PDB file of C-alpha atoms in Angstrom:
ATOM      1  CA  UNK A   1      80.671  38.015 107.829  1.00  0.00           C
ATOM      2  CA  UNK A   2      80.984  41.852 109.069  1.00  0.00           C
ATOM      3  CA  UNK A   3      78.752  44.731 106.933  1.00  0.00           C
ATOM      4  CA  UNK A   4      81.681  46.924 105.782  1.00  0.00           C
ATOM      5  CA  UNK A   5      83.634  44.028 104.935  1.00  0.00           C
ATOM      6  CA  UNK A   6      80.650  43.104 102.436  1.00  0.00           C
ATOM      7  CA  UNK A   7      80.419  46.736 101.644  1.00  0.00           C
ATOM      8  CA  UNK A   8      83.965  47.109 100.636  1.00  0.00           C
ATOM      9  CA  UNK A   9      84.075  44.060  98.433  1.00  0.00           C
ATOM     10  CA  UNK A  10      80.562  45.092  96.639  1.00  0.00           C
ATOM     11  CA  UNK A  11      81.808  48.554  95.449  1.00  0.00           C
ATOM     12  CA  UNK A  12      84.695  47.223  94.595  1.00  0.00           C
ATOM     13  CA  UNK A  13      83.058  44.914  92.258  1.00  0.00           C
ATOM     14  CA  UNK A  14      80.707  47.608  90.713  1.00  0.00           C
ATOM     15  CA  UNK A  15      83.747  51.044  90.288  1.00  0.00           C
ATOM     16  CA  UNK A  16      87.524  47.606  88.877  1.00  0.00           C
ATOM     17  CA  UNK A  17      84.363  45.259  87.555  1.00  0.00           C
ATOM     18  CA  UNK A  18      81.160  47.200  86.259  1.00  0.00           C
ATOM     19  CA  UNK A  19      79.327  45.193  88.400  1.00  0.00           C
ATOM     20  CA  UNK A  20      75.980  45.556  88.804  1.00  0.00           C
ATOM     21  CA  UNK A  21      75.476  46.655  92.503  1.00  0.00           C
ATOM     22  CA  UNK A  22      72.067  44.632  92.950  1.00  0.00           C
ATOM     23  CA  UNK A  23      74.085  41.524  91.238  1.00  0.00           C
ATOM     24  CA  UNK A  24      77.407  42.589  93.455  1.00  0.00           C
ATOM     25  CA  UNK A  25      75.798  42.315  96.280  1.00  0.00           C
ATOM     26  CA  UNK A  26      73.600  39.590  96.388  1.00  0.00           C
ATOM     27  CA  UNK A  27      77.142  37.445  95.527  1.00  0.00           C
ATOM     28  CA  UNK A  28      78.901  38.588  98.363  1.00  0.00           C
ATOM     29  CA  UNK A  29      75.709  38.409 100.347  1.00  0.00           C
ATOM     30  CA  UNK A  30      75.627  34.342 100.191  1.00  0.00           C
ATOM     31  CA  UNK A  31      78.207  34.429 102.448  1.00  0.00           C
ATOM     32  CA  UNK A  32      76.180  36.479 105.683  1.00  0.00           C
ATOM     33  CA  UNK A  33      73.992  34.330 107.990  1.00  0.00           C
ATOM     34  CA  UNK A  34      73.552  37.700 110.350  1.00  0.00           C
ATOM     35  CA  UNK A  35      70.448  39.534 108.608  1.00  0.00           C
ATOM     36  CA  UNK A  36      71.826  42.617 110.814  1.00  0.00           C
ATOM     37  CA  UNK A  37      74.815  42.122 108.599  1.00  0.00           C
ATOM     38  CA  UNK A  38      73.694  41.578 105.930  1.00  0.00           C
ATOM     39  CA  UNK A  39      70.729  44.606 105.996  1.00  0.00           C
ATOM     40  CA  UNK A  40      74.186  46.781 107.060  1.00  0.00           C
ATOM     41  CA  UNK A  41      75.852  45.736 104.104  1.00  0.00           C
ATOM     42  CA  UNK A  42      72.825  46.702 101.367  1.00  0.00           C
ATOM     43  CA  UNK A  43      72.403  50.243 103.072  1.00  0.00           C
ATOM     44  CA  UNK A  44      76.654  51.007 102.805  1.00  0.00           C
ATOM     45  CA  UNK A  45      76.650  49.827  99.340  1.00  0.00           C
ATOM     46  CA  UNK A  46      74.182  52.096  98.091  1.00  0.00           C
ATOM     47  CA  UNK A  47      74.323  54.801 100.201  1.00  0.00           C
ATOM     48  CA  UNK A  48      78.050  54.983  98.761  1.00  0.00           C
ATOM     49  CA  UNK A  49      76.963  54.533  95.116  1.00  0.00           C
ATOM     50  CA  UNK A  50      74.141  57.263  95.636  1.00  0.00           C
ATOM     51  CA  UNK A  51      76.303  59.411  96.938  1.00  0.00           C
ATOM     52  CA  UNK A  52      80.231  58.381  95.083  1.00  0.00           C
ATOM     53  CA  UNK A  53      80.468  61.174  93.254  1.00  0.00           C
ATOM     54  CA  UNK A  54      80.364  63.361  96.640  1.00  0.00           C
ATOM     55  CA  UNK A  55      82.213  60.716  98.747  1.00  0.00           C
ATOM     56  CA  UNK A  56      85.079  61.080  96.131  1.00  0.00           C
ATOM     57  CA  UNK A  57      85.840  63.872  96.382  1.00  0.00           C
ATOM     58  CA  UNK A  58      85.818  64.446  99.855  1.00  0.00           C
ATOM     59  CA  UNK A  59      89.162  61.912 100.063  1.00  0.00           C
ATOM     60  CA  UNK A  60      90.637  63.772  97.307  1.00  0.00           C
ATOM     61  CA  UNK A  61      90.309  66.806  99.690  1.00  0.00           C
ATOM     62  CA  UNK A  62      92.603  64.763 102.196  1.00  0.00           C
ATOM     63  CA  UNK A  63      94.709  62.012 100.452  1.00  0.00           C
ATOM     64  CA  UNK A  64      97.897  62.927  99.554  1.00  0.00           C
ATOM     65  CA  UNK A  65      98.139  60.691  96.769  1.00  0.00           C
ATOM     66  CA  UNK A  66      95.241  59.291  94.844  1.00  0.00           C
ATOM     67  CA  UNK A  67      94.985  55.867  96.041  1.00  0.00           C
ATOM     68  CA  UNK A  68      96.144  52.112  93.280  1.00  0.00           C
ATOM     69  CA  UNK A  69      93.422  50.790  91.807  1.00  0.00           C
ATOM     70  CA  UNK A  70      94.472  47.002  93.880  1.00  0.00           C
ATOM     71  CA  UNK A  71      93.146  49.081  96.485  1.00  0.00           C
ATOM     72  CA  UNK A  72      89.957  50.736  95.471  1.00  0.00           C
ATOM     73  CA  UNK A  73      89.007  48.233  98.715  1.00  0.00           C
ATOM     74  CA  UNK A  74      90.483  50.904 101.032  1.00  0.00           C
ATOM     75  CA  UNK A  75      88.584  53.759  98.713  1.00  0.00           C
ATOM     76  CA  UNK A  76      85.530  51.750  98.918  1.00  0.00           C
ATOM     77  CA  UNK A  77      86.026  52.258 102.949  1.00  0.00           C
ATOM     78  CA  UNK A  78      86.862  55.637 103.162  1.00  0.00           C
ATOM     79  CA  UNK A  79      83.249  55.906 101.447  1.00  0.00           C
ATOM     80  CA  UNK A  80      81.964  53.757 103.588  1.00  0.00           C
ATOM     81  CA  UNK A  81      83.397  55.027 106.798  1.00  0.00           C
ATOM     82  CA  UNK A  82      82.185  59.007 105.521  1.00  0.00           C
ATOM     83  CA  UNK A  83      78.946  57.875 104.441  1.00  0.00           C
ATOM     84  CA  UNK A  84      78.157  56.113 107.903  1.00  0.00           C
ATOM     85  CA  UNK A  85      79.381  60.092 109.793  1.00  0.00           C
ATOM     86  CA  UNK A  86      77.403  61.896 106.899  1.00  0.00           C
ATOM     87  CA  UNK A  87      74.794  60.225 106.695  1.00  0.00           C
ATOM     88  CA  UNK A  88      73.721  57.844 109.589  1.00  0.00           C
ATOM     89  CA  UNK A  89      73.086  57.497 112.769  1.00  0.00           C
ATOM     90  CA  UNK A  90      75.584  55.431 113.784  1.00  0.00           C
ATOM     91  CA  UNK A  91      77.956  57.069 116.914  1.00  0.00           C
ATOM     92  CA  UNK A  92      80.819  58.627 114.892  1.00  0.00           C
ATOM     93  CA  UNK A  93      83.802  56.531 117.323  1.00  0.00           C
ATOM     94  CA  UNK A  94      82.228  53.151 116.464  1.00  0.00           C
ATOM     95  CA  UNK A  95      82.072  54.619 113.039  1.00  0.00           C
ATOM     96  CA  UNK A  96      85.516  54.921 112.715  1.00  0.00           C
ATOM     97  CA  UNK A  97      86.624  52.188 114.861  1.00  0.00           C
ATOM     98  CA  UNK A  98      84.653  49.168 112.710  1.00  0.00           C
ATOM     99  CA  UNK A  99      85.809  50.829 109.371  1.00  0.00           C
ATOM    100  CA  UNK A 100      89.624  50.859 110.702  1.00  0.00           C
ATOM    101  CA  UNK A 101      89.562  47.519 112.217  1.00  0.00           C
ATOM    102  CA  UNK A 102      87.641  46.380 108.489  1.00  0.00           C
ATOM    103  CA  UNK A 103      91.122  47.151 106.529  1.00  0.00           C
ATOM    104  CA  UNK A 104      92.722  44.360 108.614  1.00  0.00           C
ATOM    105  CA  UNK A 105      90.136  42.275 108.363  1.00  0.00           C
ATOM    106  CA  UNK A 106      90.751  42.769 104.329  1.00  0.00           C
ATOM    107  CA  UNK A 107      94.661  41.842 104.928  1.00  0.00           C
ATOM    108  CA  UNK A 108      95.509  45.988 104.681  1.00  0.00           C
ATOM    109  CA  UNK A 109      96.879  46.523 107.646  1.00  0.00           C
ATOM    110  CA  UNK A 110      99.013  49.258 106.387  1.00  0.00           C
ATOM    111  CA  UNK A 111      95.931  51.312 105.694  1.00  0.00           C
ATOM    112  CA  UNK A 112      94.489  51.484 109.544  1.00  0.00           C
ATOM    113  CA  UNK A 113      96.406  54.461 109.962  1.00  0.00           C
ATOM    114  CA  UNK A 114      95.450  56.250 107.106  1.00  0.00           C
ATOM    115  CA  UNK A 115      91.456  55.774 107.570  1.00  0.00           C
ATOM    116  CA  UNK A 116      91.369  56.610 111.475  1.00  0.00           C
ATOM    117  CA  UNK A 117      93.184  60.047 110.358  1.00  0.00           C
ATOM    118  CA  UNK A 118      91.040  60.739 106.679  1.00  0.00           C
ATOM    119  CA  UNK A 119      87.732  59.922 108.875  1.00  0.00           C
ATOM    120  CA  UNK A 120      89.067  61.725 112.744  1.00  0.00           C
ATOM    121  CA  UNK A 121      90.172  64.905 110.137  1.00  0.00           C
ATOM    122  CA  UNK A 122      87.023  64.859 108.741  1.00  0.00           C
ATOM    123  CA  UNK A 123      85.405  64.909 111.856  1.00  0.00           C
ATOM    124  CA  UNK A 124      87.020  67.653 112.618  1.00  0.00           C
ATOM    125  CA  UNK A 125      86.753  69.950 110.191  1.00  0.00           C
ATOM    126  CA  UNK A 126      83.131  68.674 108.522  1.00  0.00           C
ATOM    127  CA  UNK A 127      81.838  72.076 108.337  1.00  0.00           C
ATOM    128  CA  UNK A 128      85.214  73.414 106.200  1.00  0.00           C
ATOM    129  CA  UNK A 129      84.900  70.385 104.103  1.00  0.00           C
ATOM    130  CA  UNK A 130      81.370  70.550 103.488  1.00  0.00           C
ATOM    131  CA  UNK A 131      81.668  73.907 101.530  1.00  0.00           C
ATOM    132  CA  UNK A 132      84.395  72.709  99.846  1.00  0.00           C
ATOM    133  CA  UNK A 133      81.150  70.662  98.612  1.00  0.00           C
ATOM    134  CA  UNK A 134      79.566  73.386  97.670  1.00  0.00           C
ATOM    135  CA  UNK A 135      81.833  74.636  95.128  1.00  0.00           C
ATOM    136  CA  UNK A 136      82.655  71.673  93.059  1.00  0.00           C
ATOM    137  CA  UNK A 137      78.974  70.878  91.406  1.00  0.00           C
ATOM    138  CA  UNK A 138      79.824  67.186  90.927  1.00  0.00           C
ATOM    139  CA  UNK A 139      80.752  66.813  94.299  1.00  0.00           C
ATOM    140  CA  UNK A 140      77.658  68.720  95.632  1.00  0.00           C
ATOM    141  CA  UNK A 141      75.029  67.587  93.145  1.00  0.00           C
ATOM    142  CA  UNK A 142      76.312  64.030  93.517  1.00  0.00           C
ATOM    143  CA  UNK A 143      76.213  63.361  89.780  1.00  0.00           C
ATOM    144  CA  UNK A 144      79.155  63.519  86.619  1.00  0.00           C
ATOM    145  CA  UNK A 145      79.750  66.366  85.620  1.00  0.00           C
ATOM    146  CA  UNK A 146      78.630  65.562  81.835  1.00  0.00           C
ATOM    147  CA  UNK A 147      74.741  63.930  83.041  1.00  0.00           C
ATOM    148  CA  UNK A 148      74.736  67.849  85.179  1.00  0.00           C
ATOM    149  CA  UNK A 149      75.422  69.740  81.952  1.00  0.00           C
ATOM    150  CA  UNK A 150      73.107  67.512  79.879  1.00  0.00           C
ATOM    151  CA  UNK A 151      70.110  67.859  82.487  1.00  0.00           C
ATOM    152  CA  UNK A 152      70.898  71.822  82.236  1.00  0.00           C
ATOM    153  CA  UNK A 153      70.906  72.038  78.973  1.00  0.00           C
ATOM    154  CA  UNK A 154      67.412  69.770  78.098  1.00  0.00           C
ATOM    155  CA  UNK A 155      65.710  71.337  80.862  1.00  0.00           C
ATOM    156  CA  UNK A 156      66.267  74.345  81.890  1.00  0.00           C
ATOM    157  CA  UNK A 157      64.431  75.620  84.712  1.00  0.00           C
ATOM    158  CA  UNK A 158      63.903  71.480  86.169  1.00  0.00           C
ATOM    159  CA  UNK A 159      67.510  70.733  85.905  1.00  0.00           C
ATOM    160  CA  UNK A 160      68.339  71.060  89.882  1.00  0.00           C
ATOM    161  CA  UNK A 161      65.548  69.882  91.071  1.00  0.00           C
ATOM    162  CA  UNK A 162      65.940  66.914  89.198  1.00  0.00           C
ATOM    163  CA  UNK A 163      69.465  66.061  90.552  1.00  0.00           C
ATOM    164  CA  UNK A 164      67.839  66.677  94.393  1.00  0.00           C
ATOM    165  CA  UNK A 165      65.061  63.816  93.724  1.00  0.00           C
ATOM    166  CA  UNK A 166      67.625  61.651  92.023  1.00  0.00           C
ATOM    167  CA  UNK A 167      69.321  61.432  95.090  1.00  0.00           C
ATOM    168  CA  UNK A 168      66.336  60.705  97.088  1.00  0.00           C
ATOM    169  CA  UNK A 169      66.333  57.341  98.692  1.00  0.00           C
ATOM    170  CA  UNK A 170      63.245  55.763  96.708  1.00  0.00           C
ATOM    171  CA  UNK A 171      59.948  53.983  99.119  1.00  0.00           C
ATOM    172  CA  UNK A 172      60.022  50.224  98.392  1.00  0.00           C
ATOM    173  CA  UNK A 173      56.890  49.571  96.040  1.00  0.00           C
ATOM    174  CA  UNK A 174      54.969  46.344  94.972  1.00  0.00           C
ATOM    175  CA  UNK A 175      52.799  45.611  92.095  1.00  0.00           C
ATOM    176  CA  UNK A 176      49.960  43.235  92.954  1.00  0.00           C
ATOM    177  CA  UNK A 177      49.548  40.054  90.746  1.00  0.00           C
ATOM    178  CA  UNK A 178      45.582  40.491  90.237  1.00  0.00           C
ATOM    179  CA  UNK A 179      45.433  36.505  89.226  1.00  0.00           C
ATOM    180  CA  UNK A 180      45.980  35.748  92.719  1.00  0.00           C
ATOM    181  CA  UNK A 181      45.151  38.467  95.230  1.00  0.00           C
ATOM    182  CA  UNK A 182      42.809  42.113  95.270  1.00  0.00           C
ATOM    183  CA  UNK A 183      45.356  45.097  96.673  1.00  0.00           C
ATOM    184  CA  UNK A 184      43.364  45.206  99.691  1.00  0.00           C
ATOM    185  CA  UNK A 185      44.007  41.277 100.904  1.00  0.00           C
ATOM    186  CA  UNK A 186      47.515  41.576  99.571  1.00  0.00           C
ATOM    187  CA  UNK A 187      48.012  44.593 101.668  1.00  0.00           C
ATOM    188  CA  UNK A 188      46.421  41.999 104.549  1.00  0.00           C
ATOM    189  CA  UNK A 189      48.912  39.355 104.513  1.00  0.00           C
ATOM    190  CA  UNK A 190      51.733  42.098 104.354  1.00  0.00           C
ATOM    191  CA  UNK A 191      50.384  43.409 107.820  1.00  0.00           C
ATOM    192  CA  UNK A 192      50.058  39.619 108.580  1.00  0.00           C
ATOM    193  CA  UNK A 193      53.627  39.401 108.639  1.00  0.00           C
ATOM    194  CA  UNK A 194      54.308  42.167 110.232  1.00  0.00           C
ATOM    195  CA  UNK A 195      55.085  44.739 107.260  1.00  0.00           C
ATOM    196  CA  UNK A 196      53.033  47.744 107.003  1.00  0.00           C
ATOM    197  CA  UNK A 197      52.088  49.300 103.654  1.00  0.00           C
ATOM    198  CA  UNK A 198      49.667  51.276 102.245  1.00  0.00           C
ATOM    199  CA  UNK A 199      48.276  52.081  98.927  1.00  0.00           C
ATOM    200  CA  UNK A 200      50.029  54.012  96.021  1.00  0.00           C
ATOM    201  CA  UNK A 201      48.389  56.734  94.815  1.00  0.00           C
ATOM    202  CA  UNK A 202      49.294  55.768  90.712  1.00  0.00           C
ATOM    203  CA  UNK A 203      48.049  52.354  90.561  1.00  0.00           C
ATOM    204  CA  UNK A 204      45.404  50.708  91.861  1.00  0.00           C
ATOM    205  CA  UNK A 205      47.943  47.502  92.082  1.00  0.00           C
ATOM    206  CA  UNK A 206      50.477  49.612  93.863  1.00  0.00           C
ATOM    207  CA  UNK A 207      51.966  49.357  97.177  1.00  0.00           C
ATOM    208  CA  UNK A 208      54.294  51.270  99.242  1.00  0.00           C
ATOM    209  CA  UNK A 209      56.085  49.361 102.063  1.00  0.00           C
ATOM    210  CA  UNK A 210      56.713  51.562 105.342  1.00  0.00           C
ATOM    211  CA  UNK A 211      60.510  50.116 105.263  1.00  0.00           C
ATOM    212  CA  UNK A 212      62.341  48.541 102.464  1.00  0.00           C
ATOM    213  CA  UNK A 213      62.828  44.889 103.364  1.00  0.00           C
ATOM    214  CA  UNK A 214      64.570  41.720 101.601  1.00  0.00           C
ATOM    215  CA  UNK A 215      62.652  40.053  98.643  1.00  0.00           C
ATOM    216  CA  UNK A 216      62.997  37.181 100.455  1.00  0.00           C
ATOM    217  CA  UNK A 217      60.761  38.267 103.381  1.00  0.00           C
ATOM    218  CA  UNK A 218      57.681  39.414 100.943  1.00  0.00           C
ATOM    219  CA  UNK A 219      55.252  37.120 100.828  1.00  0.00           C
ATOM    220  CA  UNK A 220      54.525  35.311  97.721  1.00  0.00           C
ATOM    221  CA  UNK A 221      57.280  36.711  95.852  1.00  0.00           C
ATOM    222  CA  UNK A 222      58.835  33.660  94.522  1.00  0.00           C
ATOM    223  CA  UNK A 223      55.076  32.024  94.449  1.00  0.00           C
TER     224      UNK A 223
END
């Protein structure tokens, strides 16, 4: 199943039905047999939700009227398209074309022209729109206004650093169960499985992976 279709459904579940992102992803990825599509669906889902306040603000600048609740999947697609244009290495033309086609897969052909127009406008006016983002704090920091205010009050010297750090893509880290392996032994197991890893500096049982992987691929995870 197409990654953009999956991520649109996942994001819709989170927004409309308050599902946990991990649970929504697990549920929808059961229908995908392609590891590459599953990986892209994860990246789109996590990326869109991480930057959601900013992406929704940008769509609001370009939509004449808000989308209805029943069309949250189209809002998710718009945010997904913006995320691809702004944060991923996918060529712009491929990101726009694939996102538009996903609207057809969702059975909403009427949205194809809308999605195409919004994404191409952002492509043309990105610099101007990004300046408008900087002027609106929830969009600039990708956090709700109430949380920004609370952090500013509680940590007046560090609030901005906290917000910026909170938006960074976290590394995938593991804790070794030393009843089964030492950390060095487990790093060797990972290397045998083709997974690059290094000892973590914060704990003598911690391991940091060079890139995130599916937990199904972690040696001994279920055992």
